[in-house]
Short mmCIF file of C-alpha atoms in Angstrom, two decimals:
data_model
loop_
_atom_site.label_atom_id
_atom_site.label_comp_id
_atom_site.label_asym_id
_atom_site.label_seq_id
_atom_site.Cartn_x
_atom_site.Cartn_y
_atom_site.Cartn_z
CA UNK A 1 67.50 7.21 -91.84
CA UNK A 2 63.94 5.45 -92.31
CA UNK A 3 65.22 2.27 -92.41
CA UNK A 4 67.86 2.91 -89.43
CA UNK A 5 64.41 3.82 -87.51
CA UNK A 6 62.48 0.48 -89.22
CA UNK A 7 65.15 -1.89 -88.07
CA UNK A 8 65.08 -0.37 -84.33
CA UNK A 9 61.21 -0.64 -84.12
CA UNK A 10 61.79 -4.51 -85.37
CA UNK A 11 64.52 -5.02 -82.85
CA UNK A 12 62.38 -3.27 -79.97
CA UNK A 13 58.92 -4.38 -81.25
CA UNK A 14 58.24 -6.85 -78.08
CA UNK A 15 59.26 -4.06 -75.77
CA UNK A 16 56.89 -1.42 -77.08
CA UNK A 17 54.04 -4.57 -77.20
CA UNK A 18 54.76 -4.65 -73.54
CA UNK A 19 54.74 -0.98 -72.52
CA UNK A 20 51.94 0.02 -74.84
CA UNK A 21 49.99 -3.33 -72.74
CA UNK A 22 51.57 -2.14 -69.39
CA UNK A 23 50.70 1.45 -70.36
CA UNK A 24 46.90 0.91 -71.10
CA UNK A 25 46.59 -1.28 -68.28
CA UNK A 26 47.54 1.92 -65.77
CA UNK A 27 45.42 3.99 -67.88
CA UNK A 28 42.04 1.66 -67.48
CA UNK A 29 43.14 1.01 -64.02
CA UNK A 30 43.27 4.66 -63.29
CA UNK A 31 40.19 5.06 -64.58
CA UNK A 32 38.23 2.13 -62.87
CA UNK A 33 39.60 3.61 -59.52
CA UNK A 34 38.55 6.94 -60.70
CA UNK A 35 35.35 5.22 -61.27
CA UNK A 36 35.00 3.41 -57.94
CA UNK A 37 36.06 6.72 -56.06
CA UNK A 38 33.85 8.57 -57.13
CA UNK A 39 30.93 5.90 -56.63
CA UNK A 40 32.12 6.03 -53.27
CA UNK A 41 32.17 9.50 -52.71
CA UNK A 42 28.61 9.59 -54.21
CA UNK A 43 27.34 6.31 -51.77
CA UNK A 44 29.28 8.80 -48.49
CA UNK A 45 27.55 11.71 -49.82
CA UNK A 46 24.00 9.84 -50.26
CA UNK A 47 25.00 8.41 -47.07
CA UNK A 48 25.96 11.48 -44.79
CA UNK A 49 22.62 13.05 -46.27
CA UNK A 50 20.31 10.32 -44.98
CA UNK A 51 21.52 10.69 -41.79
CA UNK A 52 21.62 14.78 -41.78
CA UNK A 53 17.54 13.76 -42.49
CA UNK A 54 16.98 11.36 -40.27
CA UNK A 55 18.87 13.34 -37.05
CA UNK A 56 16.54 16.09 -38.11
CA UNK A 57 13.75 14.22 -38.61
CA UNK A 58 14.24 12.68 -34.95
CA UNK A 59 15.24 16.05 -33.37
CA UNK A 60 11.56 16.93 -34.76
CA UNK A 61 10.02 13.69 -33.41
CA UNK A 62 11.19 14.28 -30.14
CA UNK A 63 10.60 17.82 -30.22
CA UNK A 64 7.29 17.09 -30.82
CA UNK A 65 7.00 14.41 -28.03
CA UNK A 66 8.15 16.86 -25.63
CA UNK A 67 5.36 19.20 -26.47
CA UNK A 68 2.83 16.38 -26.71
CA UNK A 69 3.77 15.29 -23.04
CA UNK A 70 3.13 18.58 -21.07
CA UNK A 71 -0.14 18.91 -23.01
CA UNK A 72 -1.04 15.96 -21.58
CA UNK A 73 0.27 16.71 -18.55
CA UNK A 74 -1.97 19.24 -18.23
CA UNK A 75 -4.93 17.15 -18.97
CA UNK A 76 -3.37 14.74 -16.53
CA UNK A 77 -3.83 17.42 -13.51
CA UNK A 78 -7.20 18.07 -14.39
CA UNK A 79 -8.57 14.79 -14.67
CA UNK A 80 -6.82 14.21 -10.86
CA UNK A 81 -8.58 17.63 -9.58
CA UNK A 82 -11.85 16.12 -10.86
CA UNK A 83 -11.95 12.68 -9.61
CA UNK A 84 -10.15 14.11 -5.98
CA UNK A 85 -11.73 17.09 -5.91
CA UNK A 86 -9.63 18.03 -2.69
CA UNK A 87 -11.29 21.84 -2.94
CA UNK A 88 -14.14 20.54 -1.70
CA UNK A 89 -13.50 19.01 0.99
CA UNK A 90 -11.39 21.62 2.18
CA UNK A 91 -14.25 23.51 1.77
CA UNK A 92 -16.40 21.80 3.61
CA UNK A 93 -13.77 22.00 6.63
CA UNK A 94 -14.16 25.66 6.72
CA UNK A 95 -17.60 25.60 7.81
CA UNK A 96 -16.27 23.32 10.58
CA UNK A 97 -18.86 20.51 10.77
CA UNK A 98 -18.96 17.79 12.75
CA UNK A 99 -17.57 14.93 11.21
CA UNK A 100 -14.38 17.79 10.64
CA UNK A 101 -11.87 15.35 11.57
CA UNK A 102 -13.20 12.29 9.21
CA UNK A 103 -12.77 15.30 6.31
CA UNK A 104 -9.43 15.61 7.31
CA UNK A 105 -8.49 12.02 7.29
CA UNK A 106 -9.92 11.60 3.79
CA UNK A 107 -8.02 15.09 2.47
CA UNK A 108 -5.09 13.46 3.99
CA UNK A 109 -5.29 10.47 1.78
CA UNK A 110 -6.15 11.82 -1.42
CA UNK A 111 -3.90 14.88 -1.28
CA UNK A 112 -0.71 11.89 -0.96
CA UNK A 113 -3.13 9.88 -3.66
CA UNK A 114 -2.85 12.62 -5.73
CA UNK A 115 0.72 13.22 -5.97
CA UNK A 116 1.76 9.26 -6.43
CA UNK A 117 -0.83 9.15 -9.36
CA UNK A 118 0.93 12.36 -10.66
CA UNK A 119 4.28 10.09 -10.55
CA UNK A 120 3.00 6.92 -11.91
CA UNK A 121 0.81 9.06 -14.50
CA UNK A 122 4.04 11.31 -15.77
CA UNK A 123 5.99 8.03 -16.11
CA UNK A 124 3.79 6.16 -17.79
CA UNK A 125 2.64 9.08 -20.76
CA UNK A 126 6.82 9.51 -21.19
CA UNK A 127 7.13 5.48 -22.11
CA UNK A 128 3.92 5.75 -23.85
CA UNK A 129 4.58 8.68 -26.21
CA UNK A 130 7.97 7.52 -26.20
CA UNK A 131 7.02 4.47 -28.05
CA UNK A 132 4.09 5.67 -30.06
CA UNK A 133 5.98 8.72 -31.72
CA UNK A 134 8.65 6.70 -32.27
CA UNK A 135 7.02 4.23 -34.16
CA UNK A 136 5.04 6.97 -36.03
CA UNK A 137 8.21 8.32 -36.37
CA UNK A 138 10.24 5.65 -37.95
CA UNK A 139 7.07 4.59 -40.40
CA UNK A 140 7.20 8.41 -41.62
CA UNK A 141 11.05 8.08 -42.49
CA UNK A 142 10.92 4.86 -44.19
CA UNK A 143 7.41 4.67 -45.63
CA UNK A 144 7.78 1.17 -44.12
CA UNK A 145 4.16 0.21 -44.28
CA UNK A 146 1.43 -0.19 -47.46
CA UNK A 147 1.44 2.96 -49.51
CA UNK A 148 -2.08 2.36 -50.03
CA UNK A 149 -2.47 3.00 -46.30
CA UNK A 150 -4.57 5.90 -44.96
CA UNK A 151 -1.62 6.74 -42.56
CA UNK A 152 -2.91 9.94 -40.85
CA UNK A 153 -6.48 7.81 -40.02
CA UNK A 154 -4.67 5.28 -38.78
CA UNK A 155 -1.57 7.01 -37.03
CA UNK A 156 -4.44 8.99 -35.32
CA UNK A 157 -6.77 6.42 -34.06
CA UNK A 158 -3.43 5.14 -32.54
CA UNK A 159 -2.53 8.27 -30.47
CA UNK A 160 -5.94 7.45 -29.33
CA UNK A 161 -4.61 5.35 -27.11
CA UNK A 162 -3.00 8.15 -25.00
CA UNK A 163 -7.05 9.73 -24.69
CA UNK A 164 -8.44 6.41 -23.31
CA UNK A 165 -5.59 6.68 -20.46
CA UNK A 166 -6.22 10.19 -19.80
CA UNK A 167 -9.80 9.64 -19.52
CA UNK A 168 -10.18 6.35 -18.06
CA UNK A 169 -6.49 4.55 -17.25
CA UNK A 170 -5.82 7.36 -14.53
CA UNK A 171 -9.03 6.64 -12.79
CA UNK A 172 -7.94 3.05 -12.78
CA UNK A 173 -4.92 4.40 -11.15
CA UNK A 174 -6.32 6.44 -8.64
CA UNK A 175 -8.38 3.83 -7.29
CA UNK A 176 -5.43 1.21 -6.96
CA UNK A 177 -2.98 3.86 -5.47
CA UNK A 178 -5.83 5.19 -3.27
CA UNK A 179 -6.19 1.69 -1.60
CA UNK A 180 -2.14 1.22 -1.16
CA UNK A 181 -2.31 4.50 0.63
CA UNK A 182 -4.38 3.88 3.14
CA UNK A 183 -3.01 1.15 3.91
CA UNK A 184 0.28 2.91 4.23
CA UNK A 185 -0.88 6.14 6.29
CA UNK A 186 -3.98 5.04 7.52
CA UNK A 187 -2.22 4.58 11.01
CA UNK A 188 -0.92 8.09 11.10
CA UNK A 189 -3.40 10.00 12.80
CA UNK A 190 -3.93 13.54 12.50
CA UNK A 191 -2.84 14.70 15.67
CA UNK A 192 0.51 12.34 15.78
CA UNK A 193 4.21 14.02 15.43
CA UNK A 194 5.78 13.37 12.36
CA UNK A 195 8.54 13.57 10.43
CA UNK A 196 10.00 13.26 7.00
CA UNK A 197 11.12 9.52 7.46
CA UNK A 198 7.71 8.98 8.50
CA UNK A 199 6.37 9.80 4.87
CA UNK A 200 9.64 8.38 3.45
CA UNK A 201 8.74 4.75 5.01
CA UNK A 202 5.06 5.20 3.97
CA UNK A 203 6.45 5.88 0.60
CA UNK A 204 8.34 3.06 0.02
CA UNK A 205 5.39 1.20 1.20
CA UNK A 206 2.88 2.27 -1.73
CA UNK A 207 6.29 1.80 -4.00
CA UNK A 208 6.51 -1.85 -3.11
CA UNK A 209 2.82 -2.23 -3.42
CA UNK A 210 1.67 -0.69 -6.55
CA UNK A 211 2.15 -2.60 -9.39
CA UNK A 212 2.32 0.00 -12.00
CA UNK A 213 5.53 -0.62 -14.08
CA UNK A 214 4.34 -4.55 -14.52
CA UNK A 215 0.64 -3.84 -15.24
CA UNK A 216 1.80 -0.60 -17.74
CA UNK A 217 0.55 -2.24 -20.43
CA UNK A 218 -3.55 -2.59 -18.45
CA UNK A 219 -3.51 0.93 -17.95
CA UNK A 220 -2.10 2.20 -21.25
CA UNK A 221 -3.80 -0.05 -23.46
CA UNK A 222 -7.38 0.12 -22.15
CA UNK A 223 -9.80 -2.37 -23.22
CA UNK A 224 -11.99 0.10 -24.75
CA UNK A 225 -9.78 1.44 -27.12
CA UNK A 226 -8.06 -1.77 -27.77
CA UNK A 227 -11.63 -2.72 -28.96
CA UNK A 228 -11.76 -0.47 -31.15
CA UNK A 229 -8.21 -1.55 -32.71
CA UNK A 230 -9.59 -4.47 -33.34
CA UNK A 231 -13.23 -3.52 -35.18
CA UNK A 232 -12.72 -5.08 -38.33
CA UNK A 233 -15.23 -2.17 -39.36
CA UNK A 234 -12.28 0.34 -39.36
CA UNK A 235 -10.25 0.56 -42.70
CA UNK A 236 -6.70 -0.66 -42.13
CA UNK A 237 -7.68 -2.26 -38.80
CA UNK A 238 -5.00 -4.64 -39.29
CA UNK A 239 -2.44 -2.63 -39.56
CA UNK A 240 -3.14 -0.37 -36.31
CA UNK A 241 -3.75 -3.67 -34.66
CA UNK A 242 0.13 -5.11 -35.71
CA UNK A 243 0.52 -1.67 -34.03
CA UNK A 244 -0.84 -2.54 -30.84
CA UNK A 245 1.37 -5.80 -30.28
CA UNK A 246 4.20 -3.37 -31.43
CA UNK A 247 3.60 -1.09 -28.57
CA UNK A 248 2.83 -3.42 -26.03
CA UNK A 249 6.12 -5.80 -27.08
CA UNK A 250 7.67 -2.26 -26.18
CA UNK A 251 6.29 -1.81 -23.15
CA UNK A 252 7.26 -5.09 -21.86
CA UNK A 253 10.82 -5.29 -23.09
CA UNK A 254 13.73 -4.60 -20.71
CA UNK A 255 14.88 -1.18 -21.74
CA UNK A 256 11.33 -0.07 -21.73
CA UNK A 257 10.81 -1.23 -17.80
CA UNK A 258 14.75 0.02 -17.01
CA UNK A 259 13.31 3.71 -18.20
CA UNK A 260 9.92 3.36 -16.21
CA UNK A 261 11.69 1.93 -12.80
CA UNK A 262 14.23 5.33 -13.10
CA UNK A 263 11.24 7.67 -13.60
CA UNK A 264 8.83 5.61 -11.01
CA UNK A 265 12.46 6.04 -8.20
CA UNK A 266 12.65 9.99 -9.29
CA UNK A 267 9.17 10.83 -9.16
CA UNK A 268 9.38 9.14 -5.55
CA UNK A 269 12.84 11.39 -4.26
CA UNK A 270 10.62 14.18 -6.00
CA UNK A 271 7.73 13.61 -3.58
CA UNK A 272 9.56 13.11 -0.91
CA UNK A 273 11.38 16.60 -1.36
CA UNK A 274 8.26 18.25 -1.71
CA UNK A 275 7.30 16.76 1.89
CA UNK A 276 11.03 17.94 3.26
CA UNK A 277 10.07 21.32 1.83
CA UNK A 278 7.13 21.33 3.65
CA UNK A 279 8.74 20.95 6.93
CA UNK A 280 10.96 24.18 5.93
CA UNK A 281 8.22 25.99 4.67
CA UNK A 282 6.99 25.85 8.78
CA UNK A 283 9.99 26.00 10.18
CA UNK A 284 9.71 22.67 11.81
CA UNK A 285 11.96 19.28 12.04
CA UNK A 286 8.72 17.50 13.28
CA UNK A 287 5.28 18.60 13.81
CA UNK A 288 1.27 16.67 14.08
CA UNK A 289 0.40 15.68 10.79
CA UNK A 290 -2.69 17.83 10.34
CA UNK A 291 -0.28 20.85 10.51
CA UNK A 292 2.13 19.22 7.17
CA UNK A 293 -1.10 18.96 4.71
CA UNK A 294 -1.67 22.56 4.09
CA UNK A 295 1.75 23.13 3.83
CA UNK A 296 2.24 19.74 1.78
CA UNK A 297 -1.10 20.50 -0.79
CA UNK A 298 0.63 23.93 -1.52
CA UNK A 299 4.10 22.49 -2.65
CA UNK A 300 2.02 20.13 -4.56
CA UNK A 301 0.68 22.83 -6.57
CA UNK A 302 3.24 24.69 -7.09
CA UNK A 303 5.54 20.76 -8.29
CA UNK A 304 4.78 22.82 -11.91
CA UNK A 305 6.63 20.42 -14.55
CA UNK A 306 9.75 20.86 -13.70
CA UNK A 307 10.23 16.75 -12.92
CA UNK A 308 8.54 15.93 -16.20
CA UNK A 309 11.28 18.76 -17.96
CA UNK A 310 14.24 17.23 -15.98
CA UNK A 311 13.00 13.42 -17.17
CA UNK A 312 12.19 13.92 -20.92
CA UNK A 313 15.69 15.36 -21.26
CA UNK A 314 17.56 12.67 -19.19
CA UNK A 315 19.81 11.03 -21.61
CA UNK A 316 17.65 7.28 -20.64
CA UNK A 317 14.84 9.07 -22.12
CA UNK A 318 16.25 10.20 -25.21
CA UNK A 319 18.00 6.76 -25.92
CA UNK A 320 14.87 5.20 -25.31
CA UNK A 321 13.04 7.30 -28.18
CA UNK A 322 15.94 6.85 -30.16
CA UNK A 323 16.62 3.11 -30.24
CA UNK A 324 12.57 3.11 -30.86
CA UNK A 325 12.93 5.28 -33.60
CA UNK A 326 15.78 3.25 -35.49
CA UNK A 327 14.18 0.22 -35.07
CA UNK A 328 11.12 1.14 -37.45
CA UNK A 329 13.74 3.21 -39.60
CA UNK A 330 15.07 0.06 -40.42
CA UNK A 331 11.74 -1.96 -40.37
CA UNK A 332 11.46 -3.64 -44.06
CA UNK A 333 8.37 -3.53 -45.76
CA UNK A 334 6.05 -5.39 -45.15
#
């Protein structure tokens, strides 16, 4: 029996070299593709997580924008009330003096001053936190920059930036819009009929006149602060400075001006509602201009932030953040 069983493993011997080779060969490549499946399903995994952190990381960067917009917002009306100071002029008109009229004219002009500032203002601290939290942002996620970097110093002299326009840029503002507007309503005079196309051409005037979406980068970046950047005095100075040209490459790039012209055009249809408003506030299709600014200073007021809510969550907005965001996500180290 043994040797019936020897002579058939001699006759067969090449076949069961070949199936014991075939057979080991599908057993190691089982297990190499068990191998490589599983390193894949480890690099998806690793992968899917990174990205559940980083949309959660960016919901909380632009949650925090949001916030950090109507806070300056408010600082933003303030600053306007100050350097306007409409309250007292109207004031003044109520103990009817003689140069009454003159009053009038000037209330005239900086209550319309005060809501195109509001317009260019709102527009420009959306871009500017836009860029700045984004970049903050995306050097948080990645840890792109030195580790031996005092980040919150330096991540906080850069939000600076955003002070020096509240305190000084909108003043620069004021007094360029102020000068477009006079020029654009000057020849209205109080006691002439007028409608809402009459504000809506005036409008468009001070639109195609003040520069504010080419010259963002003058008001945002002040040259006080931007001296400051640049103080070799302050630890890490050239790293906020790379900052700087980061932010105002931003600011000048095409997607950047694309977002400002679409919040510039619906701050505009915004004012000019608040003027059609007006007219249906007094009941009136047309009426002397002296009777619109009482009803036009109390829509002001009451504009609240409901344009600034409507633009931060307009999907241009979000991109905007976004596409900042990424970009120093994926900024190597330098």
């Amino acid at each position: 029996m043994f040797s019936k069983a020897g002579d058939f493993l001699r006759r067969h011997r090449r076949k069961f070299l070949i199936g014991g080779v075939v057979a080991g060969g599908i057993y190691v490549t089982h297990r190499y593709l068990r191998y490589r499946l599983e390193q894949w399903q480890a690099a998806q995994m690793q992968k899917m997580l990174e990205q559940s952190r980083r949309e959660q990381h960016f919901e909380l960067i632009q949650s925090t924008t949001d916030s950090t917009v109507f806070s300056c917002v408010h600082r933003l009306r303030k600053t306007l009330d100050q350097a306007l100071n409409i309250e007292e002029l109207l004031e003044k008109v109520r103990s009817k003096p003689e140069n009454r009229i003159e009053l009038w004219e000037e209330i005239k002009i900086r209550l319309i001053t005060y809501g195109v500032v509001s317009v260019y203002a709102e527009s420009l601290l959306i871009c500017a936190l836009r860029i700045q939290l984004g970049i903050i942002g995306g050097q948080v996620c990645t840890n792109s920059r030195p580790s031996k970097m005092n980040k919150i110093e330096v991540h906080k002299k850069y939000l600076e930036m955003t002070q020096h326009f509240l305190n000084q840029g909108v003043l620069d503002l004021v007094r360029e819009v102020k000068t477009v507007v006079v020029k654009a309503f000057e020849h209205i005079e109080l006691k002439q009929t007028v409608t809402p196309d009459d504000f809506l051409l005036a409008y468009n005037f001070v639109r195609q006149n003040v520069k504010v979406i080419e010259d963002a980068p003058t008001y945002l970046i002040h040259e006080s602060w931007k001296l400051t950047c640049t103080n070799p005095d302050f630890p890490d100075f050239e790293v906020l400075n790379q900052m700087l040209a980061e932010t105002k490459d931003i600011l000048q790039c095409f997607d950047c001006l694309a977002l400002l012209e679409s919040l510039v055009d619906h701050g505009f249809r915004d004012l000019q509602e608040l003027v059609r408003r007006s007219f249906v506030f007094l009941g009136l299709e047309q009426c002397p201009m002296v009777k619109v600014l009482p009803a036009l200073k109390t829509q002001t007021e009451n504009r609240g932030e409901v344009f600034v809510r409507d633009r931060l969550k307009s999907d241009s907005s979000i991109n905007f953040l976004a596409n900042v965001y990424e970009a120093f996500c994926n900024e190597p180290p330098k």
